[in-house]
Short mmCIF file of C-alpha atoms in Angstrom, two decimals:
data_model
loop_
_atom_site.label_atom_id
_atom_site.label_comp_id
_atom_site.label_asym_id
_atom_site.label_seq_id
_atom_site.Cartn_x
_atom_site.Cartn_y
_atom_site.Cartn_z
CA UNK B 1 0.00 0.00 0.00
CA UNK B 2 1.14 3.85 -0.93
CA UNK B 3 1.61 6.23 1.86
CA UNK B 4 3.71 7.99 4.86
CA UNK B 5 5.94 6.11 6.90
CA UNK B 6 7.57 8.41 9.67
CA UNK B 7 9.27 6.95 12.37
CA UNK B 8 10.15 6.72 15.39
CA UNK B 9 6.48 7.30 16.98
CA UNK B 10 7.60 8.12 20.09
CA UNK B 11 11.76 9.86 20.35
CA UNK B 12 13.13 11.87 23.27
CA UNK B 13 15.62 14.18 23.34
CA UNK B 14 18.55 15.03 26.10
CA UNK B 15 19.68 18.70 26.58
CA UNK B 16 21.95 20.28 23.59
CA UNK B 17 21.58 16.94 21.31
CA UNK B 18 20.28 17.12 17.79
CA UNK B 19 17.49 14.19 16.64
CA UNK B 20 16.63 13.22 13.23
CA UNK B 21 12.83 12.40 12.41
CA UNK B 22 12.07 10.48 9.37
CA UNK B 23 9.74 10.79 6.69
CA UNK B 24 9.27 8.71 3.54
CA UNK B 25 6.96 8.50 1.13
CA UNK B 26 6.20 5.75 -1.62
CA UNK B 27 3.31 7.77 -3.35
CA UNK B 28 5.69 9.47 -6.13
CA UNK B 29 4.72 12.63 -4.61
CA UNK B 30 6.90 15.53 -5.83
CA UNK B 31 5.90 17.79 -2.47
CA UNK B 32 6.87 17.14 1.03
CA UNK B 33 6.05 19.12 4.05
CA UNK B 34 7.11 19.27 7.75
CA UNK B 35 4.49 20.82 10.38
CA UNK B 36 4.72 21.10 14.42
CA UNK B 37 1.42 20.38 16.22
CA UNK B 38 1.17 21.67 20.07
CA UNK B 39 -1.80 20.35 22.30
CA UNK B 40 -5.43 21.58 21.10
CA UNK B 41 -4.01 23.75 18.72
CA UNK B 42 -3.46 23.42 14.92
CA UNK B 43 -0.40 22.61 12.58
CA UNK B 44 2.29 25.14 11.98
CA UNK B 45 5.10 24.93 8.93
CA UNK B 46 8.67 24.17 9.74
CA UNK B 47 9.47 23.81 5.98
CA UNK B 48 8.41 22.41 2.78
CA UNK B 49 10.17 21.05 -0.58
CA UNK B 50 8.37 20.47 -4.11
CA UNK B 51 11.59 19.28 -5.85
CA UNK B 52 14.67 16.96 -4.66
CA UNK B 53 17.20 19.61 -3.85
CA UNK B 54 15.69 22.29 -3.23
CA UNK B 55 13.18 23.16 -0.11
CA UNK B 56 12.23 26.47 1.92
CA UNK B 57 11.55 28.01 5.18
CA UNK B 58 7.75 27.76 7.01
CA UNK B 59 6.79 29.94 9.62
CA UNK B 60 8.70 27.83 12.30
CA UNK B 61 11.81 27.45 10.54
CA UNK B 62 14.39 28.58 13.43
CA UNK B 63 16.31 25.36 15.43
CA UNK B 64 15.28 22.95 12.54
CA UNK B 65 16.86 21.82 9.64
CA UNK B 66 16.12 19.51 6.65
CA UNK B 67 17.32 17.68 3.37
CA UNK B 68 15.47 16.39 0.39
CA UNK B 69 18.82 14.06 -1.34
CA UNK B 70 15.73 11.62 -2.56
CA UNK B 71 12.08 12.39 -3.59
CA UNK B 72 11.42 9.82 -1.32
CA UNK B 73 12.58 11.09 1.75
CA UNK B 74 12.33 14.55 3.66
CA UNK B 75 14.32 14.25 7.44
CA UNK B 76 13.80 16.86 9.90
CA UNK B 77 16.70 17.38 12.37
CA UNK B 78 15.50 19.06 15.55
CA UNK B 79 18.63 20.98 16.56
CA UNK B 80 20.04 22.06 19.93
CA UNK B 81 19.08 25.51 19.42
CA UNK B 82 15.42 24.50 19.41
CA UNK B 83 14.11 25.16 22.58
CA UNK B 84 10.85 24.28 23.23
CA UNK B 85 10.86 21.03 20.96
CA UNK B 86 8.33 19.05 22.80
CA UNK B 87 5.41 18.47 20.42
CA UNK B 88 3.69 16.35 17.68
CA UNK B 89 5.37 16.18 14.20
CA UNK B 90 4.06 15.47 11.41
CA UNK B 91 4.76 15.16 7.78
CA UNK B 92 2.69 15.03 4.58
CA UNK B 93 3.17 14.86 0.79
CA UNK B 94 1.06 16.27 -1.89
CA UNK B 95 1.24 15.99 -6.03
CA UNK B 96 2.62 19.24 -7.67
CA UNK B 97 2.58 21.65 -4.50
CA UNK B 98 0.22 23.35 -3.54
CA UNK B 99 -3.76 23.01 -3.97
CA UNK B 100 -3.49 19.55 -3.59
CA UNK B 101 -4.97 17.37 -0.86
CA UNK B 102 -2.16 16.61 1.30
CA UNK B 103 -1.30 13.02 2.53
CA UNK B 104 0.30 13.02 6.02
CA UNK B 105 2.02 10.26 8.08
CA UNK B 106 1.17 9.43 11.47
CA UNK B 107 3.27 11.59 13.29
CA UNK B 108 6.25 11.79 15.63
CA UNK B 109 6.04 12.57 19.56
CA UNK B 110 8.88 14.26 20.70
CA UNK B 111 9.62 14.95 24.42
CA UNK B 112 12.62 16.91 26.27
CA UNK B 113 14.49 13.99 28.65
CA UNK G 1 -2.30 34.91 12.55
CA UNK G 2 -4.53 32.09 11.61
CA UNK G 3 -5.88 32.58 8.14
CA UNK G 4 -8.74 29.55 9.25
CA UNK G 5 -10.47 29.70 12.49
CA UNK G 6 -12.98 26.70 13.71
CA UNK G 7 -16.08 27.22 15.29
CA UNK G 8 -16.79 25.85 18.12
CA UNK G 9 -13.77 24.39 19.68
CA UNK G 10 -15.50 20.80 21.08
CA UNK G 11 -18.83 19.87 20.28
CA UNK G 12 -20.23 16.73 22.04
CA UNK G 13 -23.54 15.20 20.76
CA UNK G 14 -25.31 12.06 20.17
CA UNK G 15 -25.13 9.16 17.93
CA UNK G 16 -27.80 9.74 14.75
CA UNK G 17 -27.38 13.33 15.41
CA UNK G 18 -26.11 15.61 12.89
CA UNK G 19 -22.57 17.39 13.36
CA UNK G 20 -21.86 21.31 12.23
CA UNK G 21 -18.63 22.64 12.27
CA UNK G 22 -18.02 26.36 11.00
CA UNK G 23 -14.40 27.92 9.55
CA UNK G 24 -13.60 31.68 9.13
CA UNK G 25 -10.98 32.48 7.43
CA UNK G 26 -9.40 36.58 6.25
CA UNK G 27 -7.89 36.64 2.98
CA UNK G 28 -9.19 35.58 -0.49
CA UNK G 29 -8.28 31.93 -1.31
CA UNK G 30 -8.13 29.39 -3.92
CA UNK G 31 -9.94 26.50 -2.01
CA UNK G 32 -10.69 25.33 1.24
CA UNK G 33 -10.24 21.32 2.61
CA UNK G 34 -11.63 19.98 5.44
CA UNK G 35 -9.10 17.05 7.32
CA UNK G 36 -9.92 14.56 10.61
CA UNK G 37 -7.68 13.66 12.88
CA UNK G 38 -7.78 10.97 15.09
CA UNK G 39 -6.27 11.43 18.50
CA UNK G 40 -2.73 10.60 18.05
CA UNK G 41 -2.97 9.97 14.55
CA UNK G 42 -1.85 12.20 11.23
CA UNK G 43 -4.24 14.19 9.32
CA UNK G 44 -6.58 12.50 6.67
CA UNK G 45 -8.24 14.61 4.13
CA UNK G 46 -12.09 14.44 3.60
CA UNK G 47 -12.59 16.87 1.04
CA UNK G 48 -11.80 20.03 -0.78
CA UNK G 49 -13.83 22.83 -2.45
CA UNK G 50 -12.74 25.43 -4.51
CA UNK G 51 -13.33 29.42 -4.51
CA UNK G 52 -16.00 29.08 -7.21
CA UNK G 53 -17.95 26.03 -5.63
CA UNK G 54 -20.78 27.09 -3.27
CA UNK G 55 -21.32 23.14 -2.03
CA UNK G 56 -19.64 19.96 -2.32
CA UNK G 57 -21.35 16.33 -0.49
CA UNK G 58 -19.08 13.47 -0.23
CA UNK G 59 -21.05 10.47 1.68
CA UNK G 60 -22.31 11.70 4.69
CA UNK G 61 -20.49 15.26 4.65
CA UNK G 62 -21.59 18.17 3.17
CA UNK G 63 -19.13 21.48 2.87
CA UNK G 64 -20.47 24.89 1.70
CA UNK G 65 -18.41 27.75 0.76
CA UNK G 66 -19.30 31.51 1.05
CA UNK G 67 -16.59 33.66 -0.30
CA UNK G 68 -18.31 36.62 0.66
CA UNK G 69 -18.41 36.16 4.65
CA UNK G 70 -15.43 34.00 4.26
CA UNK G 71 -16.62 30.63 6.34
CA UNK G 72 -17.08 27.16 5.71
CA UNK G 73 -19.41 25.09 6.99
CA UNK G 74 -18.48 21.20 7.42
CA UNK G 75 -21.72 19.11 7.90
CA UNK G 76 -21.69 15.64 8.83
CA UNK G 77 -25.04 13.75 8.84
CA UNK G 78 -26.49 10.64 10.85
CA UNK G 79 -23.13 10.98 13.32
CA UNK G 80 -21.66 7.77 14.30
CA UNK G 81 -19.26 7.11 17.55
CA UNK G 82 -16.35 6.31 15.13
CA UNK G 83 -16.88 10.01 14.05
CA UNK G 84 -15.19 11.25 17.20
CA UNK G 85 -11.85 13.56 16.16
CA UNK G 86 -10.37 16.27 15.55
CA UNK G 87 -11.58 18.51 12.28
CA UNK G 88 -9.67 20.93 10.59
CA UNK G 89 -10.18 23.32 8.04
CA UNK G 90 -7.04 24.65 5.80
CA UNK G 91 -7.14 27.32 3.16
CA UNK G 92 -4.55 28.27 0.23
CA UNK G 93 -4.42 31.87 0.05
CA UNK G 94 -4.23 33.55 -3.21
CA UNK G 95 -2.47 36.62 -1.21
CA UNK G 96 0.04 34.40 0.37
CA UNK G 97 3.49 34.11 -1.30
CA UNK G 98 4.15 30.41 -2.35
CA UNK G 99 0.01 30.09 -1.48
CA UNK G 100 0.35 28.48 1.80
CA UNK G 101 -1.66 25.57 2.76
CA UNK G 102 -2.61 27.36 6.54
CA UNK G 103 -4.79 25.32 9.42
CA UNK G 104 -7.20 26.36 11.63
CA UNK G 105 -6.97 24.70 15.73
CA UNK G 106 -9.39 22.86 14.87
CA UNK G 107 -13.04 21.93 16.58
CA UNK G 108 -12.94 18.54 18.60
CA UNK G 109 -16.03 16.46 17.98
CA UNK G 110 -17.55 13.71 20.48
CA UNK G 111 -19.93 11.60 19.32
CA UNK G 112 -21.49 9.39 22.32
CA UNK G 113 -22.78 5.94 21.70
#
């Protein structure tokens, strides 16, 4: 079956360490997209690619990073210098960009140790 | 701020009862999709109408669009306990650089056996 795979579910994170979330996708999608989701509140972008190689900032950019080698695959590194990491991440794919229904993974908690 | 606001935040009802969730949202846009989310669980996207559509049915949902108060209505008939989640609106702004894909918080539905 086509879809998301993001993994781990559950990932914790000491003081000063960088983690890596994955995200692949087996749906051919061109787009991939990284948002944060906080408790009772809606999804905010971290940052979002529509072509291997190349990708841009979201609203949340600052203490993440990503990388988009394969059209496959879109990691999300939650760097040191994010500070309030703690929350629900998820990631999604779409066909050619935007104002297409977007098809997300199941998420990744993440929690401060 | 949010371009898509939900209205109301939880709504708890009965089985058989019919479910009405509302969405405001500021700028002009291209469409509008609707997404559930079960607790814990990614996003999964129920259906998507575009500026020029006044009202799209899919099963038991029914969306309407009125571009001139700029809401959304998400109607789901004949409710069912496995209805329970989380619903989202999300609107692609024609104003927005890179037309953004932005989400609402969301209105929490309880459907009770």
């Amino acid at each position: 079956d086509g879809g998301i795979t993001q993994s781990p579910k559950y990932l914790f994170r000491k003081e000063g360490q960088n983690v890596t979330l994955s995200c692949e996708q087996n749906l051919n999608h061109d787009a991939m997209y990284w948002y944060r989701q906080d408790p009772g509140q809606g999804l905010r972008l971290i940052y979002y690619s529509q072509i291997v190689n190349d990708f841009q900032k979201g609203d949340i950019a600052e203490g993440y990073s990503v990388s988009r080698e394969k059209k496959e695959s879109f990691p999300l590194t939650v760097t040191s210098a994010q500070k309030n990491p703690t929350a629900f991440y998820l990631c999604a794919s779409s066909i050619m960009g935007w104002r297409q229904p977007q098809h997300f993974g199941d998420g990744t908690r993440l929690s401060i140790l | 701020s949010q371009q898509g606001e939900e209205d109301p935040q939880a709504l708890s009802i009965q089985e058989g009862e019919n479910a009405t969730m509302n969405c405001s949202y500021k700028t002009s846009i291209n469409n509008l999709q609707w997404y559930r989310q079960n607790s814990g669980r990614g996003l999964v996207h129920l259906i998507l109408i575009r500026s020029n559509e006044r009202e799209k049915h899919s099963g038991r949902l029914r969306v309407t669009l009125d571009t001139s108060k700029k809401s959304s209505s998400l109607l789901i008939t004949a409710s069912r306990a496995a209805d329970t989640a989380s619903y989202f609106c999300a609107t692609d702004g024609r104003e927005t650089s890179g037309s953004r894909l932005t989400f609402g918080e969301g209105t929490q539905l309880t459907v009770n056996p």
